[in-house]
Coordinates of N, CA and C in Angstrom, one line a residue:
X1 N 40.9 57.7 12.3 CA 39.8 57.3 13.2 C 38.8 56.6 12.4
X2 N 38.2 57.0 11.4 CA 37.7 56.9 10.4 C 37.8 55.3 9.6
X3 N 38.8 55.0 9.8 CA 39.7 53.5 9.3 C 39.5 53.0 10.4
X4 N 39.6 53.5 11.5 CA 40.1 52.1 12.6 C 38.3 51.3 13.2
X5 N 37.4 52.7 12.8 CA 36.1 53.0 13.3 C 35.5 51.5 11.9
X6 N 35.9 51.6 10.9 CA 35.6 50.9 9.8 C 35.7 49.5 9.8
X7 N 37.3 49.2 10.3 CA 38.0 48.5 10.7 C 37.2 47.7 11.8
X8 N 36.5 48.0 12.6 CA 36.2 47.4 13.9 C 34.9 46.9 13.7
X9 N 34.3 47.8 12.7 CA 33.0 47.5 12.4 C 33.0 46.4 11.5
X10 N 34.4 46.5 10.3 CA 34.3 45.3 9.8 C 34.8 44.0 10.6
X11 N 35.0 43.9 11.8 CA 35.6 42.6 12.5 C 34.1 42.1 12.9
X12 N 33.4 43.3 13.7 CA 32.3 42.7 14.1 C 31.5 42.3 13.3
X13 N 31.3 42.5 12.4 CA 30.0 42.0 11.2 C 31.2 40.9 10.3
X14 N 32.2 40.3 11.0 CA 32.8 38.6 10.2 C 32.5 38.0 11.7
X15 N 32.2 38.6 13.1 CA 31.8 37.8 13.7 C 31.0 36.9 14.0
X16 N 29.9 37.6 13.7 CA 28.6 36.5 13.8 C 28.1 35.8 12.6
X17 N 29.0 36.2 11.6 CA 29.3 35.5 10.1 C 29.8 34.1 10.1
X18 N 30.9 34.2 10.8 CA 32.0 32.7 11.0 C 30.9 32.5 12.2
X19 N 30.4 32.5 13.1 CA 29.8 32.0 14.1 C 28.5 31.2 13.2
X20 N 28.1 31.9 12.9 CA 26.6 31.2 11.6 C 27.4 30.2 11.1
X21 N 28.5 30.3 10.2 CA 29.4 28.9 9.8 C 29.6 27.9 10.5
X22 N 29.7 28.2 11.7 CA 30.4 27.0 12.8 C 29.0 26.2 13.0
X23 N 27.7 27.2 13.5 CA 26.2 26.8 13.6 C 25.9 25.6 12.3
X24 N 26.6 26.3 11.1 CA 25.9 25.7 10.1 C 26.4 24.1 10.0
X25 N 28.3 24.1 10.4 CA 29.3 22.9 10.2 C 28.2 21.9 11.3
X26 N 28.0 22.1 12.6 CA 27.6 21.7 13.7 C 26.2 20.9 12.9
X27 N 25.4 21.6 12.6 CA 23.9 21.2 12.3 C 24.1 19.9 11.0
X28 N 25.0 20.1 10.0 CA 25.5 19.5 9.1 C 25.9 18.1 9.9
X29 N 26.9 18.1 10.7 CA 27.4 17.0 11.0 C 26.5 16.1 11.6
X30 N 25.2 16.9 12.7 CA 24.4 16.4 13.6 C 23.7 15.1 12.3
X31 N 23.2 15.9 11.0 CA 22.4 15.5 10.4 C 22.7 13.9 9.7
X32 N 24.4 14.7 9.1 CA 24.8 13.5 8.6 C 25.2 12.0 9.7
X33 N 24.5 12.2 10.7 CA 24.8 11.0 11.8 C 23.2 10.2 11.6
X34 N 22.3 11.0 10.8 CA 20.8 10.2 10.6 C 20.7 9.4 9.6
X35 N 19.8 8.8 8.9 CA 19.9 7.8 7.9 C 18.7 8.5 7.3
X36 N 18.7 8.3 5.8 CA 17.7 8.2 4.7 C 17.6 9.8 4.3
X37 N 17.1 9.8 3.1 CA 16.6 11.1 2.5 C 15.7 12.3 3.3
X38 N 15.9 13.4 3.1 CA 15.4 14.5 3.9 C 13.5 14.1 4.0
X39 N 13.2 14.3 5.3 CA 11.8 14.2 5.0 C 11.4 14.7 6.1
X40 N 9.8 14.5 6.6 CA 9.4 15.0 8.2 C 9.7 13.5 9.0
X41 N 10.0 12.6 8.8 CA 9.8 11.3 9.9 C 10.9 10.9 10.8
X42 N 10.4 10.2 11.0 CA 11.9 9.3 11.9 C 12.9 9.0 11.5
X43 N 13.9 9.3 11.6 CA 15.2 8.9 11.3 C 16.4 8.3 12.0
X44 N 16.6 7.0 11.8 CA 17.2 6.0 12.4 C 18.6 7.0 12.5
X45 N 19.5 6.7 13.4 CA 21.2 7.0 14.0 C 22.0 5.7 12.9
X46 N 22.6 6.3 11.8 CA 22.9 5.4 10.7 C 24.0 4.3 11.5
X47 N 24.9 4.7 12.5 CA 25.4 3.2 13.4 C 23.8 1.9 13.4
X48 N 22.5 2.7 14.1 CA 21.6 1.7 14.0 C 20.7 0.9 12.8
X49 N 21.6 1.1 11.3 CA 20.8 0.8 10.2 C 21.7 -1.1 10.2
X50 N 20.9 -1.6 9.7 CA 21.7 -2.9 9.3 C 22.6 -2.8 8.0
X51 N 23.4 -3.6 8.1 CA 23.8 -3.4 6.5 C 22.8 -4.2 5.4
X52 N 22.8 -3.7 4.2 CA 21.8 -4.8 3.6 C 22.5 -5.9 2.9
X53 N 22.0 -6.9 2.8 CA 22.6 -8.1 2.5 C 21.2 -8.9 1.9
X54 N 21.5 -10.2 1.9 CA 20.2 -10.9 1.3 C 19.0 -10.7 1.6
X55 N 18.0 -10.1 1.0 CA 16.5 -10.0 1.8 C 15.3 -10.5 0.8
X56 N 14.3 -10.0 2.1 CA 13.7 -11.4 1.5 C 11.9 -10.7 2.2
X57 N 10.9 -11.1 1.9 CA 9.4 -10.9 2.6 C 9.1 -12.1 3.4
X58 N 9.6 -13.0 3.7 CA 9.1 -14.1 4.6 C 10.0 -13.8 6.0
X59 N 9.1 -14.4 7.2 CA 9.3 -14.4 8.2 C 11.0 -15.0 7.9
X60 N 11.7 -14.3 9.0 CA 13.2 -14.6 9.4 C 13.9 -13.9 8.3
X61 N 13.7 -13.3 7.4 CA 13.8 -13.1 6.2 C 14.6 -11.1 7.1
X62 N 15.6 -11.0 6.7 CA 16.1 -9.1 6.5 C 15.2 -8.9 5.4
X63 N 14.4 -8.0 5.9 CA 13.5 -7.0 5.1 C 14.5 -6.0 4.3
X64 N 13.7 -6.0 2.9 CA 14.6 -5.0 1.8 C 15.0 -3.6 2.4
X65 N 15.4 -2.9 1.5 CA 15.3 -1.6 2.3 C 14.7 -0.8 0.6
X66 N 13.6 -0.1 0.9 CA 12.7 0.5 0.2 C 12.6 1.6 -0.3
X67 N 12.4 2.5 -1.4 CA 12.4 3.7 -1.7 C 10.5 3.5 -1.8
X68 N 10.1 4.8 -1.2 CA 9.0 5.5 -1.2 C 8.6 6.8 -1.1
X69 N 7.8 7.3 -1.7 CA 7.1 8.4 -2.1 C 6.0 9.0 -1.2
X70 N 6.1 9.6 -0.1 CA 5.0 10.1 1.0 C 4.4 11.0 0.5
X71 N 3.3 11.3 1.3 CA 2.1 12.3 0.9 C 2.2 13.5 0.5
X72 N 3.7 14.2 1.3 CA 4.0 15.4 1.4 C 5.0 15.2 -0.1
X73 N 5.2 14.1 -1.2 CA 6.0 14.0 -2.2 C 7.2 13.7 -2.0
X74 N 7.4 13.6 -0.6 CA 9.3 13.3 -0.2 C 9.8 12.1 -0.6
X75 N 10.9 11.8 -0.9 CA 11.2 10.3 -0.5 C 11.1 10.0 0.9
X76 N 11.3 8.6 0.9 CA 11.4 7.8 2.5 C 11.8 6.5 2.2
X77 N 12.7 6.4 3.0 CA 13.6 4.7 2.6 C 12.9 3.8 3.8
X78 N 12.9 2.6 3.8 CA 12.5 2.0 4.6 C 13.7 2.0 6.2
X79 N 14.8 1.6 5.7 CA 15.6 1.4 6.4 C 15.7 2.6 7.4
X80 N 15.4 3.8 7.4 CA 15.3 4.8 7.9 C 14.7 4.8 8.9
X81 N 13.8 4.2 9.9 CA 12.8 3.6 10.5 C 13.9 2.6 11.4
X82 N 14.8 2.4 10.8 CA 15.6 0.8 11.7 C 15.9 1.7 12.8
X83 N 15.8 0.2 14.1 CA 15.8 0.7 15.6 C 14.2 0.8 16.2
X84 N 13.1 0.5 15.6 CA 12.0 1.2 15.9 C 11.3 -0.2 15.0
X85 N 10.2 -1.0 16.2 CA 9.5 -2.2 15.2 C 8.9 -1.0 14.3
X86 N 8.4 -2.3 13.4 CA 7.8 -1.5 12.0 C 6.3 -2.1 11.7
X87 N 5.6 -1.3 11.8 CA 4.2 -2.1 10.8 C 4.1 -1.4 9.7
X88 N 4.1 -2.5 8.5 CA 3.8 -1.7 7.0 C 2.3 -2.0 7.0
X89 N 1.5 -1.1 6.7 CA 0.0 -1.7 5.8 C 0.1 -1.5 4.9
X90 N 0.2 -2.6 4.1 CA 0.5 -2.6 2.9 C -1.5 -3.1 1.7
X91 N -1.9 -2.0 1.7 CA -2.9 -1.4 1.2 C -3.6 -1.4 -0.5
X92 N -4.7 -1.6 -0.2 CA -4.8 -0.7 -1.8 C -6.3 0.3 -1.8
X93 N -6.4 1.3 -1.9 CA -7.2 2.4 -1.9 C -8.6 2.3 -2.4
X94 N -8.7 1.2 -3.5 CA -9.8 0.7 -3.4 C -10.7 -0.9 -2.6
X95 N -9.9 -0.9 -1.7 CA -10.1 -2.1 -0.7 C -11.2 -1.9 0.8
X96 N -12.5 -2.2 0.5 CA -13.3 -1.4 1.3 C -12.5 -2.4 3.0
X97 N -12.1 -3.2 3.4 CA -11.5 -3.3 4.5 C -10.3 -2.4 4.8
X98 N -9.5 -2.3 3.7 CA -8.5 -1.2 4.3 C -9.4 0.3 4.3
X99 N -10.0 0.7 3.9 CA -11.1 2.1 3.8 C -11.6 2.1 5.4
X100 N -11.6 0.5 5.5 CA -12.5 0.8 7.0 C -12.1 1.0 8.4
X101 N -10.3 -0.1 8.2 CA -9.1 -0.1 9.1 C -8.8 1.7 9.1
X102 N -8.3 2.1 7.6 CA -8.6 3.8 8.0 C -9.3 4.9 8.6
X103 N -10.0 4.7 8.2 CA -11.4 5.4 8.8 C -11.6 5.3 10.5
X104 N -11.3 4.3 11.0 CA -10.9 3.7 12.3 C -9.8 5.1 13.0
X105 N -9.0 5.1 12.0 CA -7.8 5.7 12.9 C -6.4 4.5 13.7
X106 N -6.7 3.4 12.9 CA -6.0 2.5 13.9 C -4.4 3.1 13.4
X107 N -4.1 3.5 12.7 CA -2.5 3.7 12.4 C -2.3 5.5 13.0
X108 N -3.1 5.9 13.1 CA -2.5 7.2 14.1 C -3.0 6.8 15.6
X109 N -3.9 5.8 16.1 CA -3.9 5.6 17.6 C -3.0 4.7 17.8
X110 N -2.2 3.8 17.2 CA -0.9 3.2 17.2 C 0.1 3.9 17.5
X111 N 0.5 4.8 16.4 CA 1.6 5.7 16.6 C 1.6 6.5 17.7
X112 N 0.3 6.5 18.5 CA 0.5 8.0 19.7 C 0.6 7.2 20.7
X113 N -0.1 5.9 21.0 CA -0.1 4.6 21.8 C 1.8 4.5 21.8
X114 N 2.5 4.1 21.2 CA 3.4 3.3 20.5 C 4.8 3.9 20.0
X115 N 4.5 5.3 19.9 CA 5.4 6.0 18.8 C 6.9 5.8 19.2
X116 N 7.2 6.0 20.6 CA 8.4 5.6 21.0 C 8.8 4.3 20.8
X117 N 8.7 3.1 20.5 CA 9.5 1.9 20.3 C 8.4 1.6 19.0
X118 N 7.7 2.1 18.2 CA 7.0 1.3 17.3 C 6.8 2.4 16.0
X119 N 6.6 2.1 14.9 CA 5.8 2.9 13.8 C 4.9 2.5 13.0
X120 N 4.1 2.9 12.5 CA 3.0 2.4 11.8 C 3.0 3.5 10.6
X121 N 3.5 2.4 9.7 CA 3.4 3.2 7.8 C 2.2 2.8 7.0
X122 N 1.4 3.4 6.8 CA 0.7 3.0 5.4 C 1.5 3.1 4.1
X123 N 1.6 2.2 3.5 CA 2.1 1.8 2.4 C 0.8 0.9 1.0
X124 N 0.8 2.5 0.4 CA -0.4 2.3 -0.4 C 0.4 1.2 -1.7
X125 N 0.1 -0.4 -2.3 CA 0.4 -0.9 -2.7 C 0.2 -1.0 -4.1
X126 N -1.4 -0.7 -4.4 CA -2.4 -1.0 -5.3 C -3.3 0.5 -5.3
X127 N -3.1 1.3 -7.0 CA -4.2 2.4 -7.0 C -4.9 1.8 -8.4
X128 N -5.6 0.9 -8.6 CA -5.5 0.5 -10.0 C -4.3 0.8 -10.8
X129 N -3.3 0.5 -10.1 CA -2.0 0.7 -11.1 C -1.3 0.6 -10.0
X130 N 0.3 1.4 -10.2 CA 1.1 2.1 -9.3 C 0.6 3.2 -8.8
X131 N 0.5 3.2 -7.2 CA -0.1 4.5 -6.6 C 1.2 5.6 -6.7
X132 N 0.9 7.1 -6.5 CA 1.5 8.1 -6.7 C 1.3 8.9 -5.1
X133 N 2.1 10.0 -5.5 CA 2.5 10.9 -4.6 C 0.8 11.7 -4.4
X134 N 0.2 11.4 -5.4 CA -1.1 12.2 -5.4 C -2.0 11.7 -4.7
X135 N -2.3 9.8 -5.1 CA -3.1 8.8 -4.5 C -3.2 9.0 -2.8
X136 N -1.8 8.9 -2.7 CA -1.5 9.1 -0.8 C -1.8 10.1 -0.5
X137 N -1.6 11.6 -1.0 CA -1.7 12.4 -0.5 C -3.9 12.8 -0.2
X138 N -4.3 12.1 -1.4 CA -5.5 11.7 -1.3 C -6.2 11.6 -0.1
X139 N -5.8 10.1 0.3 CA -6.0 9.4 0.8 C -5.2 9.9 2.5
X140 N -4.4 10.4 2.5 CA -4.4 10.9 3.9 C -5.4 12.5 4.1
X141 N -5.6 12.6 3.0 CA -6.7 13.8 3.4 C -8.0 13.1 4.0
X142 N -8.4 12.7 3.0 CA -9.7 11.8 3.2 C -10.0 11.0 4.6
X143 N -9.1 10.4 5.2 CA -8.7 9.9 6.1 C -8.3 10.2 7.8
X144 N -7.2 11.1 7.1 CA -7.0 12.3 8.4 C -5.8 11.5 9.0
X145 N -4.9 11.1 8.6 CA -3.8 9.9 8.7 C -2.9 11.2 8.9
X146 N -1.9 10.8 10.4 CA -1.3 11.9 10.4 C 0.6 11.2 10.7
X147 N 0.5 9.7 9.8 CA 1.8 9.0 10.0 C 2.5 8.6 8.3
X148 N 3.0 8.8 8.2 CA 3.7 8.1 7.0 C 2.7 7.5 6.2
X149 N 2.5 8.1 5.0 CA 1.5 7.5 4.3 C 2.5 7.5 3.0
X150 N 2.5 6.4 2.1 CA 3.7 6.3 1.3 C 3.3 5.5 0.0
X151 N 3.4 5.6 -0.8 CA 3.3 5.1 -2.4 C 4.0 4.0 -2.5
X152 N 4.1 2.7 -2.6 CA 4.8 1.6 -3.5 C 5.8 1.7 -4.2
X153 N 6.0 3.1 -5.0 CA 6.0 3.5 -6.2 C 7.3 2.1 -7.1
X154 N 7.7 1.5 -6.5 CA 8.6 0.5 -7.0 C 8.2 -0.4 -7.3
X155 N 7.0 -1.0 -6.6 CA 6.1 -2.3 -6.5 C 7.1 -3.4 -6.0
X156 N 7.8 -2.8 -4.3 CA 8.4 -3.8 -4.0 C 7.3 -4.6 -2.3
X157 N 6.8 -3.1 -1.6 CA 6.3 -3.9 -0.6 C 5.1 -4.7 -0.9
X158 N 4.4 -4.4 -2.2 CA 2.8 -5.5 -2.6 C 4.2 -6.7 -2.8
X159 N 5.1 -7.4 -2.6 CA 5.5 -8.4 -2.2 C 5.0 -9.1 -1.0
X160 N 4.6 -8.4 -0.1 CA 4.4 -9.3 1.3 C 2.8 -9.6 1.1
X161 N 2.2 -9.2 0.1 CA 1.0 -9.5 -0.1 C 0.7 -10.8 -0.4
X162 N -0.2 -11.8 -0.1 CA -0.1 -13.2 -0.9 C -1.4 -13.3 -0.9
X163 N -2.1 -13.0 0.3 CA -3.9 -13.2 0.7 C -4.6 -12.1 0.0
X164 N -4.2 -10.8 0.5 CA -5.0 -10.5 -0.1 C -4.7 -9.0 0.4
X165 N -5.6 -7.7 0.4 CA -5.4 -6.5 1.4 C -6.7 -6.5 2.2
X166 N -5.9 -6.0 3.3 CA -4.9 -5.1 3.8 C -4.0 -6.4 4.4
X167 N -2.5 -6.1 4.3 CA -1.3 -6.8 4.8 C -0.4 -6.4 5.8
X168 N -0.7 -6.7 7.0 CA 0.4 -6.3 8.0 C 1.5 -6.9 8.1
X169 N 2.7 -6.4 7.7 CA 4.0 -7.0 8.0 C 4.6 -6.6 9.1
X170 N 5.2 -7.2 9.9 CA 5.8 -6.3 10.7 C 6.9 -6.7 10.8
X171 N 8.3 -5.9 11.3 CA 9.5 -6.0 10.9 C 10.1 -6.0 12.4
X172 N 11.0 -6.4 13.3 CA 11.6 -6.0 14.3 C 12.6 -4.7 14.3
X173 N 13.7 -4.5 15.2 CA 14.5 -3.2 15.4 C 15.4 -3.3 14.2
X174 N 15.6 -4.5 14.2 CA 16.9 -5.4 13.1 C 16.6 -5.2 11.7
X175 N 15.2 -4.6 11.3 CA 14.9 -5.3 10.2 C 14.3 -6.4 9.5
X176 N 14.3 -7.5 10.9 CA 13.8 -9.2 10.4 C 12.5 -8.6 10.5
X177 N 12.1 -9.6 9.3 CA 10.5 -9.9 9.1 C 9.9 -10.7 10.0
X178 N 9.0 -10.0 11.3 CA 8.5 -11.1 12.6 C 7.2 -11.7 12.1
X179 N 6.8 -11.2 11.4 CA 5.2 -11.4 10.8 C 5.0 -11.1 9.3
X180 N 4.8 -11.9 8.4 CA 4.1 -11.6 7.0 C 3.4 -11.0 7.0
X181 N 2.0 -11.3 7.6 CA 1.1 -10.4 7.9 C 0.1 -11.2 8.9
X182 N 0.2 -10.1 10.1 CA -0.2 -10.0 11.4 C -2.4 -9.5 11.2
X183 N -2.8 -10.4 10.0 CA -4.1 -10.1 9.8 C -5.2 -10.8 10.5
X184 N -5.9 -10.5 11.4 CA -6.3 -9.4 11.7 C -5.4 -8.6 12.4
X185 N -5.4 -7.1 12.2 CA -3.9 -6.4 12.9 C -4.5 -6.4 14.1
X186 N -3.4 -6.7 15.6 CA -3.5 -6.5 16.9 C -2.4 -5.9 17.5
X187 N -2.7 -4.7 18.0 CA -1.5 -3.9 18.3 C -0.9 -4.7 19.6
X188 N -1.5 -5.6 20.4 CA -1.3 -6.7 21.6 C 0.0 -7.3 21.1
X189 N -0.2 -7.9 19.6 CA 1.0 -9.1 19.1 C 2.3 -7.9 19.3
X190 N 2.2 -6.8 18.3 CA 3.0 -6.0 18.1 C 3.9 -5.9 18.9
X191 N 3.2 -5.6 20.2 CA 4.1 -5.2 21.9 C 4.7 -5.8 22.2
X192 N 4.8 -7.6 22.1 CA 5.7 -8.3 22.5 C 6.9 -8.2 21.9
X193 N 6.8 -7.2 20.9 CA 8.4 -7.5 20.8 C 9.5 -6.3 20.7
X194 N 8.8 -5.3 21.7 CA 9.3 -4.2 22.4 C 10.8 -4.7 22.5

């Protein structure tokens, strides 16, 4: 009795064992159907990533696809965002117009306005150097930035920079570059291309 009592107890405690496995296989596969490295943001359905091929910062141009460094220290690829227009502000921390565009709130009343077909990343360009995981994380305190706040750390997006900061690029679903920079930013232009 003793054995069979043991026996039953051991079936029941591999039940909800393999069930947790199945939970775990399930959640695994969901994930690997997302694009980019683990982080809190949006993550494109990797069918919706482009492939990358020639890119480039000028209008008509496939936008690169980017490694960055967020506030919270994560990575975040650019391409991860595809399916969803893109606005980069491509920044630098000592730029009393981007200080001011901040301060505003324009890139978290964007994202709550917008968040379903649109995103709005700060992409700190320029910290007197290469900006870090620490500068952003800074600067979204200071600020109160509650969207993708992201380091350069490559020094590929201060590419779309030519004039000067702050730089709005903005990218379509595809990736194409629609705007070098959309300076003065108008979230009006943005919408047309829902």
């Amino acid at each position: 009795m003793k054995y069979s009592v043991l026996l039953t107890l051991g079936l029941v405690a591999c039940l909800p064992e393999d069930k947790e496995d199945e939970d775990v296989e399930e959640e695994q596969e969901e994930e690997s159907s997302l694009y980019g490295p683990e982080n809190e943001w949006y993550h494109a359905e990797i069918a919706d990533v482009p492939e990358e091929g020639t890119c480039g910062f000028l209008e008509g141009d496939q936008a690169c696809n980017m490694e960055f460094i967020d506030q919270n220290g994560d990575s975040v690829e650019l391409y991860q965002f595809a399916g969803k227009v893109i606005v980069l502000d491509v920044f630098a921390n000592w730029c009393g117009p981007c200080q001011q565009a901040a301060s505003s709130g324009e890139g978290n009343h964007f994202n709550e306005q917008y968040g379903d077909d649109a995103v709005f990343l700060g992409v700190m360009g320029d910290a007197n150097g290469v900006p870090t995981q620490v500068d952003v994380a800074d600067w979204t305190e200071q600020y109160g930035s509650e969207y993708p706040m992201l380091a350069d750390i490559n020094q590929e997006a201060i590419n779309f920079v030519t004039e000067g900061f702050p730089t709005y690029a903005v990218l379509d679903r595809n990736m194409i570059v629609i705007y070098e920079d959309l300076f003065p930013f108008t979230p009006e232009t943005v919408v047309t291309h829902f």
